[in-house]
PDB file of C-alpha atoms in Angstrom:
ATOM      1  CA  MET X   1       3.646 -16.102   8.232  1.00  0.00           C
ATOM      2  CA  ILE X   2       3.114 -18.085   5.032  1.00  0.00           C
ATOM      3  CA  LEU X   3       0.325 -15.641   4.148  1.00  0.00           C
ATOM      4  CA  VAL X   4       2.756 -12.690   4.389  1.00  0.00           C
ATOM      5  CA  TRP X   5       5.376 -14.240   2.104  1.00  0.00           C
ATOM      6  CA  GLY X   6       2.665 -15.547  -0.237  1.00  0.00           C
ATOM      7  CA  LEU X   7       1.190 -12.048  -0.474  1.00  0.00           C
ATOM      8  CA  ILE X   8       4.566 -10.487  -1.255  1.00  0.00           C
ATOM      9  CA  LEU X   9       5.290 -13.170  -3.860  1.00  0.00           C
ATOM     10  CA  PHE X  10       1.840 -12.629  -5.411  1.00  0.00           C
ATOM     11  CA  LEU X  11       2.451  -8.867  -5.602  1.00  0.00           C
ATOM     12  CA  VAL X  12       5.898  -9.333  -7.186  1.00  0.00           C
ATOM     13  CA  ILE X  13       4.468 -11.705  -9.794  1.00  0.00           C
ATOM     14  CA  ALA X  14       1.548  -9.341 -10.447  1.00  0.00           C
ATOM     15  CA  MET X  15       4.050  -6.530 -11.090  1.00  0.00           C
ATOM     16  CA  MET X  16       5.538  -8.589 -13.906  1.00  0.00           C
ATOM     17  CA  PHE X  17       2.209  -8.847 -15.719  1.00  0.00           C
ATOM     18  CA  VAL X  18       0.619  -5.409 -15.300  1.00  0.00           C
ATOM     19  CA  PRO X  19       0.869  -2.829 -18.056  1.00  0.00           C
ATOM     20  CA  LYS X  20       3.884  -0.611 -17.472  1.00  0.00           C
ATOM     21  CA  ARG X  21       2.514   2.924 -17.507  1.00  0.00           C
ATOM     22  CA  LEU X  22       5.155   4.313 -15.156  1.00  0.00           C
ATOM     23  CA  THR X  23       8.729   4.874 -16.201  1.00  0.00           C
ATOM     24  CA  VAL X  24      11.540   3.082 -14.400  1.00  0.00           C
ATOM     25  CA  ARG X  25      12.412   6.404 -12.765  1.00  0.00           C
ATOM     26  CA  GLU X  26       8.840   6.873 -11.522  1.00  0.00           C
ATOM     27  CA  ASN X  27       8.764   3.331 -10.126  1.00  0.00           C
ATOM     28  CA  LEU X  28      12.098   3.921  -8.389  1.00  0.00           C
ATOM     29  CA  ILE X  29      10.788   7.120  -6.813  1.00  0.00           C
ATOM     30  CA  MET X  30       7.424   5.756  -5.709  1.00  0.00           C
ATOM     31  CA  PHE X  31       8.556   2.390  -4.280  1.00  0.00           C
ATOM     32  CA  PRO X  32      10.699   3.759  -1.406  1.00  0.00           C
ATOM     33  CA  PHE X  33       8.402   6.781  -0.965  1.00  0.00           C
ATOM     34  CA  VAL X  34       5.399   4.574  -0.194  1.00  0.00           C
ATOM     35  CA  GLY X  35       7.498   2.121   1.848  1.00  0.00           C
ATOM     36  CA  TYR X  36       8.817   4.968   3.987  1.00  0.00           C
ATOM     37  CA  PHE X  37       5.353   6.357   4.729  1.00  0.00           C
ATOM     38  CA  ALA X  38       3.979   2.879   5.448  1.00  0.00           C
ATOM     39  CA  ALA X  39       6.846   2.263   7.874  1.00  0.00           C
ATOM     40  CA  VAL X  40       6.276   5.610   9.612  1.00  0.00           C
ATOM     41  CA  ALA X  41       2.545   4.858   9.875  1.00  0.00           C
ATOM     42  CA  HIS X  42       3.337   1.458  11.345  1.00  0.00           C
ATOM     43  CA  VAL X  43       5.733   2.955  13.890  1.00  0.00           C
ATOM     44  CA  LEU X  44       3.073   5.473  14.954  1.00  0.00           C
ATOM     45  CA  VAL X  45      -0.015   3.252  14.926  1.00  0.00           C
ATOM     46  CA  GLY X  46       1.515  -0.137  15.619  1.00  0.00           C
ATOM     47  CA  LEU X  47       4.480   0.524  17.874  1.00  0.00           C
ATOM     48  CA  MET X  48       3.967   3.870  19.623  1.00  0.00           C
ATOM     49  CA  LEU X  49       0.180   3.806  20.029  1.00  0.00           C
ATOM     50  CA  ASP X  50       0.009  -0.017  20.085  1.00  0.00           C
ATOM     51  CA  TYR X  51      -3.260  -0.113  18.121  1.00  0.00           C
ATOM     52  CA  VAL X  52      -2.257  -3.138  16.013  1.00  0.00           C
ATOM     53  CA  ASP X  53       0.265  -5.956  16.264  1.00  0.00           C
ATOM     54  CA  PHE X  54       1.856  -7.984  13.505  1.00  0.00           C
ATOM     55  CA  GLY X  55       3.215 -11.472  13.850  1.00  0.00           C
ATOM     56  CA  PRO X  56       3.340 -13.957  16.670  1.00  0.00           C
ATOM     57  CA  THR X  57       5.372 -11.730  19.043  1.00  0.00           C
ATOM     58  CA  LYS X  58       5.347  -8.110  20.195  1.00  0.00           C
ATOM     59  CA  SER X  59       8.828  -7.564  18.771  1.00  0.00           C
ATOM     60  CA  VAL X  60       9.343  -6.486  15.173  1.00  0.00           C
ATOM     61  CA  GLU X  61      10.458  -9.455  13.079  1.00  0.00           C
ATOM     62  CA  PHE X  62      11.722  -9.533   9.503  1.00  0.00           C
ATOM     63  CA  SER X  63       8.336 -10.700   8.190  1.00  0.00           C
ATOM     64  CA  ASP X  64       6.703  -7.678   9.880  1.00  0.00           C
ATOM     65  CA  PHE X  65       9.247  -5.377   8.247  1.00  0.00           C
ATOM     66  CA  ALA X  66       8.733  -7.014   4.844  1.00  0.00           C
ATOM     67  CA  LEU X  67       4.944  -6.758   5.108  1.00  0.00           C
ATOM     68  CA  VAL X  68       4.966  -3.119   6.185  1.00  0.00           C
ATOM     69  CA  VAL X  69       7.557  -1.879   3.672  1.00  0.00           C
ATOM     70  CA  PHE X  70       7.146  -4.090   0.601  1.00  0.00           C
ATOM     71  CA  ALA X  71       3.416  -4.887   0.406  1.00  0.00           C
ATOM     72  CA  PRO X  72       2.191  -1.249   0.393  1.00  0.00           C
ATOM     73  CA  SER X  73       4.927  -0.279  -2.078  1.00  0.00           C
ATOM     74  CA  PHE X  74       4.008  -3.057  -4.509  1.00  0.00           C
ATOM     75  CA  ILE X  75       0.291  -2.342  -4.088  1.00  0.00           C
ATOM     76  CA  ALA X  76       0.945   1.345  -4.831  1.00  0.00           C
ATOM     77  CA  LEU X  77       2.950   0.513  -7.955  1.00  0.00           C
ATOM     78  CA  LEU X  78       0.277  -1.892  -9.168  1.00  0.00           C
ATOM     79  CA  TYR X  79      -2.376   0.763  -8.557  1.00  0.00           C
ATOM     80  CA  LEU X  80      -0.433   3.507 -10.345  1.00  0.00           C
ATOM     81  CA  ASN X  81       0.537   1.292 -13.286  1.00  0.00           C
ATOM     82  CA  MET X  82      -3.028   0.071 -13.795  1.00  0.00           C
ATOM     83  CA  LEU X  83      -4.761   3.398 -13.113  1.00  0.00           C
ATOM     84  CA  LYS X  84      -6.715   4.943 -15.962  1.00  0.00           C
ATOM     85  CA  PRO X  85      -6.984   8.686 -15.309  1.00  0.00           C
ATOM     86  CA  ASP X  86     -10.572   8.906 -16.550  1.00  0.00           C
ATOM     87  CA  LYS X  87     -11.641   6.278 -13.990  1.00  0.00           C
ATOM     88  CA  SER X  88      -9.582   7.352 -10.972  1.00  0.00           C
ATOM     89  CA  VAL X  89     -12.467   7.265  -8.457  1.00  0.00           C
ATOM     90  CA  PHE X  90     -13.416   3.756  -9.573  1.00  0.00           C
ATOM     91  CA  TYR X  91      -9.791   2.608  -9.194  1.00  0.00           C
ATOM     92  CA  VAL X  92      -9.521   4.186  -5.742  1.00  0.00           C
ATOM     93  CA  LEU X  93     -12.612   2.234  -4.658  1.00  0.00           C
ATOM     94  CA  ILE X  94     -11.341  -1.039  -6.155  1.00  0.00           C
ATOM     95  CA  TRP X  95      -7.898  -0.708  -4.574  1.00  0.00           C
ATOM     96  CA  THR X  96      -9.415   0.351  -1.242  1.00  0.00           C
ATOM     97  CA  PHE X  97     -11.482  -2.834  -1.292  1.00  0.00           C
ATOM     98  CA  PHE X  98      -8.431  -4.913  -2.299  1.00  0.00           C
ATOM     99  CA  SER X  99      -6.301  -3.437   0.503  1.00  0.00           C
ATOM    100  CA  PHE X 100      -9.081  -3.928   3.048  1.00  0.00           C
ATOM    101  CA  PHE X 101      -9.481  -7.530   1.878  1.00  0.00           C
ATOM    102  CA  ILE X 102      -5.762  -8.133   2.453  1.00  0.00           C
ATOM    103  CA  GLU X 103      -6.068  -6.672   5.942  1.00  0.00           C
ATOM    104  CA  LEU X 104      -9.082  -8.917   6.606  1.00  0.00           C
ATOM    105  CA  LEU X 105      -7.103 -11.981   5.490  1.00  0.00           C
ATOM    106  CA  LEU X 106      -4.173 -11.045   7.733  1.00  0.00           C
ATOM    107  CA  SER X 107      -6.582 -10.528  10.614  1.00  0.00           C
ATOM    108  CA  TYR X 108      -8.434 -13.822  10.108  1.00  0.00           C
ATOM    109  CA  ASP X 109      -5.102 -15.617   9.760  1.00  0.00           C
ATOM    110  CA  GLY X 110      -4.115 -14.195  13.143  1.00  0.00           C
ATOM    111  CA  TYR X 111      -1.012 -12.485  11.787  1.00  0.00           C
ATOM    112  CA  MET X 112      -2.504  -9.030  12.294  1.00  0.00           C
ATOM    113  CA  LYS X 113      -4.149  -8.317  15.630  1.00  0.00           C
ATOM    114  CA  HIS X 114      -6.347  -5.244  15.923  1.00  0.00           C
ATOM    115  CA  LEU X 115      -6.178  -3.898  19.464  1.00  0.00           C
ATOM    116  CA  GLU X 116      -7.479  -0.323  19.776  1.00  0.00           C
ATOM    117  CA  TRP X 117      -7.828  -0.017  15.998  1.00  0.00           C
ATOM    118  CA  LYS X 118     -11.114  -1.327  14.632  1.00  0.00           C
ATOM    119  CA  ILE X 119     -10.596  -2.957  11.247  1.00  0.00           C
ATOM    120  CA  TRP X 120     -13.189  -0.787   9.516  1.00  0.00           C
ATOM    121  CA  TYR X 121     -11.181   2.342  10.504  1.00  0.00           C
ATOM    122  CA  SER X 122      -8.841   1.336   7.695  1.00  0.00           C
ATOM    123  CA  ILE X 123     -11.387   1.998   4.934  1.00  0.00           C
ATOM    124  CA  PRO X 124     -11.241   5.811   5.115  1.00  0.00           C
ATOM    125  CA  VAL X 125      -7.463   5.602   5.573  1.00  0.00           C
ATOM    126  CA  TYR X 126      -7.137   3.584   2.354  1.00  0.00           C
ATOM    127  CA  LEU X 127      -9.441   5.990   0.501  1.00  0.00           C
ATOM    128  CA  VAL X 128      -7.360   8.991   1.569  1.00  0.00           C
ATOM    129  CA  ALA X 129      -4.110   7.126   0.865  1.00  0.00           C
ATOM    130  CA  PHE X 130      -5.059   6.187  -2.710  1.00  0.00           C
ATOM    131  CA  PHE X 131      -6.454   9.633  -3.549  1.00  0.00           C
ATOM    132  CA  THR X 132      -3.339  11.251  -2.075  1.00  0.00           C
ATOM    133  CA  LEU X 133      -1.044   8.797  -3.842  1.00  0.00           C
ATOM    134  CA  HIS X 134      -2.677   9.564  -7.190  1.00  0.00           C
ATOM    135  CA  TRP X 135      -2.531  13.310  -6.557  1.00  0.00           C
ATOM    136  CA  PHE X 136       1.103  13.208  -5.395  1.00  0.00           C
ATOM    137  CA  PHE X 137       2.171  11.065  -8.319  1.00  0.00           C
ATOM    138  CA  GLN X 138       0.464  13.247 -10.947  1.00  0.00           C
ATOM    139  CA  ARG X 139       1.353  16.657  -9.475  1.00  0.00           C
ATOM    140  CA  VAL X 140       4.799  16.058  -7.992  1.00  0.00           C
ATOM    141  CA  VAL X 141       6.440  13.030  -9.583  1.00  0.00           C
ATOM    142  CA  ARG X 142       5.100  13.047 -13.136  1.00  0.00           C
ATOM    143  CA  ASN X 143       4.401  16.744 -13.766  1.00  0.00           C
ATOM    144  CA  GLY X 144       7.165  17.876 -11.429  1.00  0.00           C
ATOM    145  CA  SER X 145       9.746  16.006 -13.471  1.00  0.00           C
ATOM    146  CA  LYS X 146       8.464  17.606 -16.683  1.00  0.00           C
ATOM    147  CA  ALA X 147       8.769  21.101 -15.182  1.00  0.00           C
ATOM    148  CA  GLY X 148      12.477  20.505 -14.478  1.00  0.00           C
ATOM    149  CA  GLU X 149      13.269  19.532 -18.072  1.00  0.00           C
ATOM    150  CA  HIS X 150      13.096  23.075 -19.480  1.00  0.00           C
TER     151      HIS X 150
END
């Protein structure tokens, strides 16, 4: 459990030091958006299908909730704030590796237990998630807000 809170603290501190390329409005849109989809994915994959378990018990604890909602949201904001549009594929690969590394740490720590889900299944999921996140942010959040200003 210390790893979960340490990870969240690390991500919060990292947010303070990254270049701020997103507006406050964009951050406020993306944070709950990503948290919501991460929570829905966890309900489907972790609770309904029972492919993975978090924490020492089968029940959902506050640390599970914090990990599922806050960590992906902070990772997404870090990714979007650091992303350089001319190197988007490179950034997707880097952040896929980073996310997979976090999952590996949680697995080795015993906090995350992979049941039916093989850990390497996550790699294509992260790739799709980061490409989709970048696309959604650019097309809907950033350019969508500019279209409404006319």
